[in-house]
Amino acid sequence: MTINASSTVEQIAAHVTAAVRAGQLAPGQRLTEAEFSARLGVSRSSVREAFSRLTADGLLALAPHRGVTVRRLTRGEVDNLFAVRGALEALAVRLATPALSAAPARLAALRRDMDAAAEANDMNGFSDLNARFHALFTETAGNDLLGDTLARLSNSIYWLQFRVMVDRSAVFRTNREHVRIADAVLAGDAAGAQAAMLAHVETARRLIQSLDDDHFAP
Protein backbone atom coordinates (compact mmCIF):
# COMPACT_ATOMS: atom_id res chain seq x y z
CA MET A 1 0.00 0.00 0.00
CA THR A 2 1.25 3.48 -0.89
CA ILE A 3 0.22 6.49 1.13
CA ASN A 4 0.35 10.07 -0.16
CA ALA A 5 2.41 12.62 1.67
CA SER A 6 -0.64 14.68 2.62
CA SER A 7 -2.41 13.65 5.80
CA THR A 8 -0.03 10.71 6.14
CA VAL A 9 -0.64 10.20 9.85
CA GLU A 10 -4.41 10.20 9.39
CA GLN A 11 -4.14 7.63 6.61
CA ILE A 12 -1.90 5.37 8.68
CA ALA A 13 -4.36 5.58 11.56
CA ALA A 14 -7.22 4.75 9.19
CA HIS A 15 -5.28 1.76 7.83
CA VAL A 16 -4.64 0.37 11.31
CA THR A 17 -8.28 0.92 12.28
CA ALA A 18 -9.49 -0.85 9.14
CA ALA A 19 -7.17 -3.80 9.86
CA VAL A 20 -8.60 -4.06 13.36
CA ARG A 21 -12.17 -3.85 12.06
CA ALA A 22 -11.47 -6.67 9.58
CA GLY A 23 -10.05 -8.88 12.32
CA GLN A 24 -6.54 -8.79 10.85
CA LEU A 25 -5.21 -7.38 14.12
CA ALA A 26 -6.35 -9.10 17.31
CA PRO A 27 -6.74 -7.78 20.87
CA GLY A 28 -3.35 -7.91 22.57
CA GLN A 29 -1.40 -8.16 19.30
CA ARG A 30 1.90 -6.25 19.25
CA LEU A 31 2.48 -3.64 16.55
CA THR A 32 5.90 -2.34 15.51
CA GLU A 33 6.85 0.90 13.84
CA ALA A 34 9.30 -0.89 11.56
CA GLU A 35 6.69 -3.30 10.21
CA PHE A 36 4.12 -0.63 9.38
CA SER A 37 6.76 1.74 8.03
CA ALA A 38 7.91 -0.93 5.57
CA ARG A 39 4.39 -2.11 4.73
CA LEU A 40 3.00 1.35 4.01
CA GLY A 41 6.13 3.04 2.66
CA VAL A 42 6.10 5.82 5.25
CA SER A 43 8.49 7.14 7.86
CA ARG A 44 8.70 5.56 11.29
CA SER A 45 8.01 8.97 12.82
CA SER A 46 4.66 9.11 10.99
CA VAL A 47 3.81 5.60 12.20
CA ARG A 48 4.80 6.58 15.73
CA GLU A 49 2.48 9.62 15.63
CA ALA A 50 -0.39 7.53 14.25
CA PHE A 51 0.13 4.95 17.01
CA SER A 52 0.13 7.78 19.55
CA ARG A 53 -3.18 9.12 18.26
CA LEU A 54 -4.79 5.69 18.31
CA THR A 55 -3.48 5.14 21.83
CA ALA A 56 -5.11 8.40 22.91
CA ASP A 57 -8.36 7.23 21.26
CA GLY A 58 -8.21 3.95 23.16
CA LEU A 59 -7.70 1.54 20.25
CA LEU A 60 -4.03 0.86 21.02
CA ALA A 61 -2.16 0.64 24.31
CA LEU A 62 1.45 1.20 25.33
CA ALA A 63 2.34 -1.87 27.39
CA PRO A 64 5.48 -2.14 29.58
CA HIS A 65 8.10 -4.38 27.96
CA ARG A 66 5.82 -5.03 24.98
CA GLY A 67 5.54 -1.68 23.23
CA VAL A 68 2.36 -0.83 21.35
CA THR A 69 -0.43 -3.41 21.29
CA VAL A 70 -4.06 -3.57 20.22
CA ARG A 71 -5.79 -2.69 23.45
CA ARG A 72 -7.71 -5.28 25.46
CA LEU A 73 -10.12 -4.18 28.17
CA THR A 74 -11.07 -5.93 31.37
CA ARG A 75 -14.66 -7.13 31.66
CA GLY A 76 -15.36 -4.21 33.99
CA GLU A 77 -13.94 -1.73 31.49
CA VAL A 78 -16.14 -3.25 28.79
CA ASP A 79 -19.20 -2.68 30.96
CA ASN A 80 -18.12 0.93 31.49
CA LEU A 81 -17.60 1.40 27.74
CA PHE A 82 -21.03 0.10 26.85
CA ALA A 83 -22.74 2.09 29.62
CA VAL A 84 -21.32 5.35 28.28
CA ARG A 85 -21.80 4.37 24.65
CA GLY A 86 -25.42 3.40 25.29
CA ALA A 87 -26.22 6.67 27.02
CA LEU A 88 -24.69 8.72 24.21
CA GLU A 89 -26.26 6.67 21.40
CA ALA A 90 -29.64 7.02 23.12
CA LEU A 91 -29.15 10.78 23.40
CA ALA A 92 -28.20 10.97 19.72
CA VAL A 93 -31.30 9.12 18.54
CA ARG A 94 -33.56 11.21 20.79
CA LEU A 95 -32.12 14.46 19.44
CA ALA A 96 -32.29 13.20 15.85
CA THR A 97 -35.86 11.90 15.92
CA PRO A 98 -37.72 15.15 15.11
CA ALA A 99 -35.61 15.83 12.01
CA LEU A 100 -35.59 12.23 10.77
CA SER A 101 -39.32 11.73 11.27
CA ALA A 102 -39.91 14.90 9.26
CA ALA A 103 -37.54 13.79 6.46
CA PRO A 104 -37.57 9.98 6.66
CA ALA A 105 -36.09 8.98 3.30
CA ARG A 106 -32.51 8.24 4.40
CA LEU A 107 -33.48 6.24 7.46
CA ALA A 108 -36.17 4.32 5.61
CA ALA A 109 -33.68 3.43 2.87
CA LEU A 110 -31.09 2.29 5.40
CA ARG A 111 -33.66 0.10 7.10
CA ARG A 112 -34.60 -1.56 3.80
CA ASP A 113 -30.96 -2.10 2.86
CA MET A 114 -30.11 -3.59 6.27
CA ASP A 115 -33.05 -5.99 6.01
CA ALA A 116 -31.82 -7.05 2.57
CA ALA A 117 -28.22 -7.53 3.76
CA ALA A 118 -29.35 -9.61 6.73
CA GLU A 119 -31.61 -11.72 4.51
CA ALA A 120 -28.72 -12.28 2.07
CA ASN A 121 -26.31 -13.18 4.89
CA ASP A 122 -24.05 -10.36 3.64
CA MET A 123 -21.90 -9.62 6.68
CA ASN A 124 -19.65 -7.01 5.07
CA GLY A 125 -22.61 -5.12 3.64
CA PHE A 126 -24.52 -5.39 6.89
CA SER A 127 -21.56 -4.12 8.90
CA ASP A 128 -21.15 -1.09 6.64
CA LEU A 129 -24.86 -0.31 6.79
CA ASN A 130 -24.88 -0.71 10.56
CA ALA A 131 -22.13 1.89 10.87
CA ARG A 132 -24.11 4.24 8.60
CA PHE A 133 -27.29 3.60 10.60
CA HIS A 134 -25.69 4.68 13.88
CA ALA A 135 -23.81 7.55 12.24
CA LEU A 136 -27.05 8.96 10.81
CA PHE A 137 -28.38 9.69 14.30
CA THR A 138 -25.13 11.27 15.43
CA GLU A 139 -24.91 13.46 12.33
CA THR A 140 -28.55 14.52 12.56
CA ALA A 141 -28.41 15.25 16.30
CA GLY A 142 -26.52 18.48 15.58
CA ASN A 143 -24.23 18.25 18.62
CA ASP A 144 -20.53 18.34 17.73
CA LEU A 145 -19.34 17.38 21.21
CA LEU A 146 -21.60 14.33 21.17
CA GLY A 147 -20.32 13.37 17.74
CA ASP A 148 -16.66 13.75 18.70
CA THR A 149 -17.10 11.70 21.87
CA LEU A 150 -18.92 8.89 20.07
CA ALA A 151 -16.25 8.87 17.37
CA ARG A 152 -13.57 8.27 20.00
CA LEU A 153 -15.60 5.55 21.70
CA SER A 154 -16.18 3.85 18.37
CA ASN A 155 -12.44 3.14 18.19
CA SER A 156 -12.78 0.50 20.90
CA ILE A 157 -11.68 -2.95 19.75
CA TYR A 158 -14.95 -4.32 21.13
CA TRP A 159 -17.02 -2.02 18.96
CA LEU A 160 -14.92 -2.34 15.82
CA GLN A 161 -14.68 -6.14 15.99
CA PHE A 162 -18.18 -6.89 17.26
CA ARG A 163 -19.12 -8.77 14.09
CA VAL A 164 -15.83 -10.72 14.15
CA MET A 165 -15.95 -11.66 17.83
CA VAL A 166 -19.52 -12.86 18.30
CA ASP A 167 -21.52 -15.54 16.54
CA ARG A 168 -22.52 -14.57 13.00
CA SER A 169 -26.19 -15.43 13.51
CA ALA A 170 -26.28 -13.27 16.65
CA VAL A 171 -25.02 -10.30 14.65
CA PHE A 172 -27.84 -10.63 12.14
CA ARG A 173 -30.42 -11.06 14.91
CA THR A 174 -29.55 -7.57 16.15
CA ASN A 175 -31.27 -6.26 13.02
CA ARG A 176 -34.61 -6.78 14.77
CA GLU A 177 -33.52 -4.06 17.17
CA HIS A 178 -32.56 -1.76 14.30
CA VAL A 179 -36.11 -2.20 13.02
CA ARG A 180 -37.57 -1.22 16.41
CA ILE A 181 -35.34 1.85 16.59
CA ALA A 182 -36.19 2.93 13.05
CA ASP A 183 -39.92 2.37 13.55
CA ALA A 184 -39.93 4.55 16.66
CA VAL A 185 -37.95 7.31 14.95
CA LEU A 186 -40.13 7.28 11.84
CA ALA A 187 -43.21 7.50 14.10
CA GLY A 188 -41.72 10.54 15.83
CA ASP A 189 -41.50 8.64 19.14
CA ALA A 190 -38.26 10.04 20.59
CA ALA A 191 -38.69 8.32 23.97
CA GLY A 192 -39.41 4.98 22.33
CA ALA A 193 -36.40 5.35 20.03
CA GLN A 194 -34.19 6.19 23.00
CA ALA A 195 -35.37 3.11 24.92
CA ALA A 196 -34.91 0.89 21.86
CA MET A 197 -31.36 2.17 21.37
CA LEU A 198 -30.47 1.50 25.02
CA ALA A 199 -31.80 -2.05 24.66
CA HIS A 200 -29.79 -2.49 21.45
CA VAL A 201 -26.50 -1.45 23.07
CA GLU A 202 -27.27 -3.67 26.06
CA THR A 203 -27.67 -6.64 23.71
CA ALA A 204 -24.23 -5.91 22.29
CA ARG A 205 -22.77 -5.70 25.79
CA ARG A 206 -24.21 -9.07 26.76
CA LEU A 207 -22.92 -10.71 23.58
CA ILE A 208 -19.42 -9.36 24.20
CA GLN A 209 -19.48 -10.45 27.85
CA SER A 210 -20.47 -13.97 26.78
CA LEU A 211 -17.06 -14.40 25.11
CA ASP A 212 -14.25 -16.46 26.63
CA ASP A 213 -11.85 -14.82 29.06
CA ASP A 214 -9.12 -14.84 26.40
CA HIS A 215 -10.82 -11.85 24.78
CA PHE A 216 -10.29 -9.66 27.85
CA ALA A 217 -7.42 -8.26 29.85
CA PRO A 218 -6.89 -9.83 33.30
Short mmCIF file of N, CA and C in Angstrom, two decimals, residues 37-114:
data_model
loop_
_atom_site.label_atom_id
_atom_site.label_comp_id
_atom_site.label_asym_id
_atom_site.label_seq_id
_atom_site.Cartn_x
_atom_site.Cartn_y
_atom_site.Cartn_z
N SER A 37 5.99 0.84 8.88
CA SER A 37 6.76 1.74 8.03
C SER A 37 7.10 1.07 6.70
N ALA A 38 7.57 -0.19 6.78
CA ALA A 38 7.91 -0.93 5.57
C ALA A 38 6.67 -1.28 4.75
N ARG A 39 5.61 -1.68 5.43
CA ARG A 39 4.39 -2.11 4.73
C ARG A 39 3.73 -0.97 3.98
N LEU A 40 3.73 0.22 4.58
CA LEU A 40 3.00 1.35 4.01
C LEU A 40 3.89 2.32 3.26
N GLY A 41 5.22 2.14 3.35
CA GLY A 41 6.13 3.04 2.66
C GLY A 41 6.14 4.44 3.23
N VAL A 42 6.12 4.53 4.56
CA VAL A 42 6.10 5.82 5.25
C VAL A 42 7.20 5.85 6.29
N SER A 43 7.45 7.01 6.86
CA SER A 43 8.49 7.14 7.86
C SER A 43 8.05 6.54 9.19
N ARG A 44 9.02 6.11 9.97
CA ARG A 44 8.70 5.56 11.29
C ARG A 44 8.13 6.64 12.20
N SER A 45 8.55 7.90 11.99
CA SER A 45 8.01 8.97 12.82
C SER A 45 6.51 9.17 12.56
N SER A 46 6.08 9.00 11.30
CA SER A 46 4.66 9.11 10.99
C SER A 46 3.89 7.96 11.61
N VAL A 47 4.46 6.76 11.57
CA VAL A 47 3.81 5.60 12.20
C VAL A 47 3.72 5.83 13.70
N ARG A 48 4.78 6.35 14.29
CA ARG A 48 4.80 6.58 15.73
C ARG A 48 3.70 7.57 16.12
N GLU A 49 3.52 8.64 15.32
CA GLU A 49 2.48 9.62 15.63
C GLU A 49 1.09 9.01 15.47
N ALA A 50 0.91 8.19 14.44
CA ALA A 50 -0.39 7.53 14.25
C ALA A 50 -0.69 6.59 15.41
N PHE A 51 0.31 5.83 15.85
CA PHE A 51 0.13 4.95 17.01
C PHE A 51 -0.24 5.77 18.25
N SER A 52 0.41 6.93 18.40
CA SER A 52 0.13 7.78 19.55
C SER A 52 -1.31 8.27 19.53
N ARG A 53 -1.79 8.66 18.36
CA ARG A 53 -3.18 9.12 18.26
C ARG A 53 -4.16 8.01 18.58
N LEU A 54 -3.89 6.81 18.06
CA LEU A 54 -4.79 5.69 18.31
C LEU A 54 -4.72 5.21 19.76
N THR A 55 -3.59 5.43 20.40
CA THR A 55 -3.48 5.14 21.83
C THR A 55 -4.34 6.11 22.62
N ALA A 56 -4.29 7.39 22.24
CA ALA A 56 -5.11 8.40 22.91
C ALA A 56 -6.60 8.11 22.71
N ASP A 57 -6.95 7.57 21.55
CA ASP A 57 -8.36 7.23 21.26
C ASP A 57 -8.81 5.95 21.94
N GLY A 58 -7.85 5.16 22.45
CA GLY A 58 -8.21 3.95 23.16
C GLY A 58 -8.17 2.68 22.34
N LEU A 59 -7.77 2.75 21.06
CA LEU A 59 -7.70 1.54 20.25
C LEU A 59 -6.42 0.77 20.53
N LEU A 60 -5.32 1.47 20.73
CA LEU A 60 -4.03 0.86 21.02
C LEU A 60 -3.64 1.16 22.46
N ALA A 61 -2.66 0.42 22.95
CA ALA A 61 -2.16 0.64 24.31
C ALA A 61 -0.65 0.53 24.29
N LEU A 62 0.00 1.29 25.16
CA LEU A 62 1.45 1.20 25.33
C LEU A 62 1.70 0.33 26.54
N ALA A 63 2.18 -0.89 26.31
CA ALA A 63 2.34 -1.87 27.39
C ALA A 63 3.81 -1.97 27.80
N PRO A 64 4.10 -1.98 29.11
CA PRO A 64 5.48 -2.14 29.58
C PRO A 64 6.11 -3.41 29.02
N HIS A 65 7.31 -3.27 28.49
CA HIS A 65 8.10 -4.38 27.96
C HIS A 65 7.52 -4.99 26.69
N ARG A 66 6.41 -4.48 26.19
CA ARG A 66 5.82 -5.03 24.98
C ARG A 66 5.66 -3.99 23.88
N GLY A 67 5.75 -2.72 24.22
CA GLY A 67 5.54 -1.68 23.23
C GLY A 67 4.07 -1.46 22.97
N VAL A 68 3.73 -1.15 21.72
CA VAL A 68 2.36 -0.83 21.35
C VAL A 68 1.60 -2.11 21.00
N THR A 69 0.41 -2.26 21.57
CA THR A 69 -0.43 -3.41 21.29
C THR A 69 -1.86 -2.94 20.99
N VAL A 70 -2.62 -3.82 20.35
CA VAL A 70 -4.06 -3.57 20.22
C VAL A 70 -4.66 -3.72 21.62
N ARG A 71 -5.36 -2.73 22.05
CA ARG A 71 -5.79 -2.69 23.45
C ARG A 71 -6.85 -3.74 23.77
N ARG A 72 -6.68 -4.42 24.88
CA ARG A 72 -7.71 -5.28 25.46
C ARG A 72 -8.23 -4.61 26.73
N LEU A 73 -9.52 -4.72 26.96
CA LEU A 73 -10.12 -4.18 28.17
C LEU A 73 -10.45 -5.31 29.13
N THR A 74 -10.53 -4.98 30.41
CA THR A 74 -11.07 -5.93 31.37
C THR A 74 -12.58 -6.02 31.18
N ARG A 75 -13.20 -7.02 31.77
CA ARG A 75 -14.66 -7.13 31.66
C ARG A 75 -15.34 -5.91 32.28
N GLY A 76 -14.79 -5.40 33.37
CA GLY A 76 -15.36 -4.21 33.99
C GLY A 76 -15.25 -3.00 33.09
N GLU A 77 -14.12 -2.85 32.41
CA GLU A 77 -13.94 -1.73 31.49
C GLU A 77 -14.90 -1.84 30.30
N VAL A 78 -15.16 -3.06 29.87
CA VAL A 78 -16.14 -3.25 28.79
C VAL A 78 -17.52 -2.79 29.23
N ASP A 79 -17.91 -3.15 30.45
CA ASP A 79 -19.20 -2.68 30.96
C ASP A 79 -19.26 -1.16 31.00
N ASN A 80 -18.17 -0.54 31.44
CA ASN A 80 -18.12 0.93 31.49
C ASN A 80 -18.24 1.52 30.08
N LEU A 81 -17.54 0.93 29.13
CA LEU A 81 -17.60 1.40 27.74
C LEU A 81 -19.02 1.37 27.21
N PHE A 82 -19.70 0.24 27.41
CA PHE A 82 -21.03 0.10 26.85
C PHE A 82 -22.06 0.96 27.60
N ALA A 83 -21.84 1.21 28.88
CA ALA A 83 -22.74 2.09 29.62
C ALA A 83 -22.69 3.50 29.06
N VAL A 84 -21.48 3.99 28.82
CA VAL A 84 -21.32 5.35 28.28
C VAL A 84 -21.79 5.40 26.83
N ARG A 85 -21.40 4.40 26.06
CA ARG A 85 -21.80 4.37 24.65
C ARG A 85 -23.32 4.33 24.53
N GLY A 86 -23.97 3.50 25.35
CA GLY A 86 -25.42 3.40 25.29
C GLY A 86 -26.10 4.72 25.61
N ALA A 87 -25.62 5.39 26.64
CA ALA A 87 -26.22 6.67 27.02
C ALA A 87 -26.08 7.71 25.90
N LEU A 88 -24.92 7.74 25.27
CA LEU A 88 -24.69 8.72 24.21
C LEU A 88 -25.45 8.37 22.93
N GLU A 89 -25.49 7.09 22.58
CA GLU A 89 -26.26 6.67 21.40
C GLU A 89 -27.75 6.98 21.60
N ALA A 90 -28.23 6.74 22.82
CA ALA A 90 -29.64 7.02 23.12
C ALA A 90 -29.92 8.52 23.03
N LEU A 91 -28.99 9.33 23.51
CA LEU A 91 -29.15 10.78 23.40
C LEU A 91 -29.17 11.20 21.93
N ALA A 92 -28.27 10.61 21.14
CA ALA A 92 -28.20 10.97 19.72
C ALA A 92 -29.51 10.66 19.00
N VAL A 93 -30.07 9.48 19.25
CA VAL A 93 -31.30 9.12 18.54
C VAL A 93 -32.47 9.97 19.02
N ARG A 94 -32.48 10.34 20.30
CA ARG A 94 -33.56 11.21 20.79
C ARG A 94 -33.49 12.59 20.14
N LEU A 95 -32.28 13.14 20.05
CA LEU A 95 -32.12 14.46 19.44
C LEU A 95 -32.42 14.43 17.94
N ALA A 96 -32.13 13.30 17.30
CA ALA A 96 -32.29 13.20 15.85
C ALA A 96 -33.71 12.89 15.41
N THR A 97 -34.52 12.37 16.32
CA THR A 97 -35.86 11.90 15.92
C THR A 97 -36.73 12.96 15.25
N PRO A 98 -36.83 14.18 15.78
CA PRO A 98 -37.72 15.15 15.11
C PRO A 98 -37.34 15.39 13.65
N ALA A 99 -36.04 15.55 13.39
CA ALA A 99 -35.61 15.83 12.01
C ALA A 99 -35.80 14.62 11.10
N LEU A 100 -35.50 13.42 11.61
CA LEU A 100 -35.59 12.23 10.77
C LEU A 100 -37.04 11.81 10.54
N SER A 101 -37.91 12.06 11.49
CA SER A 101 -39.32 11.73 11.27
C SER A 101 -39.94 12.70 10.26
N ALA A 102 -39.41 13.91 10.22
CA ALA A 102 -39.91 14.90 9.26
C ALA A 102 -39.37 14.66 7.86
N ALA A 103 -38.16 14.10 7.76
CA ALA A 103 -37.54 13.79 6.46
C ALA A 103 -37.02 12.36 6.52
N PRO A 104 -37.90 11.37 6.34
CA PRO A 104 -37.57 9.98 6.66
C PRO A 104 -36.83 9.19 5.59
N ALA A 105 -36.56 9.77 4.44
CA ALA A 105 -36.09 8.98 3.30
C ALA A 105 -34.80 8.23 3.59
N ARG A 106 -33.81 8.90 4.18
CA ARG A 106 -32.51 8.24 4.40
C ARG A 106 -32.63 7.09 5.38
N LEU A 107 -33.34 7.30 6.46
CA LEU A 107 -33.48 6.24 7.46
C LEU A 107 -34.29 5.07 6.91
N ALA A 108 -35.35 5.38 6.19
CA ALA A 108 -36.17 4.32 5.61
C ALA A 108 -35.36 3.49 4.61
N ALA A 109 -34.51 4.16 3.82
CA ALA A 109 -33.68 3.43 2.87
C ALA A 109 -32.65 2.56 3.58
N LEU A 110 -32.05 3.08 4.63
CA LEU A 110 -31.09 2.29 5.40
C LEU A 110 -31.75 1.06 6.01
N ARG A 111 -32.95 1.23 6.52
CA ARG A 111 -33.66 0.10 7.10
C ARG A 111 -33.90 -0.98 6.04
N ARG A 112 -34.36 -0.58 4.87
CA ARG A 112 -34.60 -1.56 3.80
C ARG A 112 -33.32 -2.27 3.40
N ASP A 113 -32.24 -1.51 3.28
CA ASP A 113 -30.96 -2.10 2.86
C ASP A 113 -30.42 -3.05 3.92
N MET A 114 -30.58 -2.71 5.20
CA MET A 114 -30.11 -3.59 6.27
C MET A 114 -30.92 -4.89 6.30
#
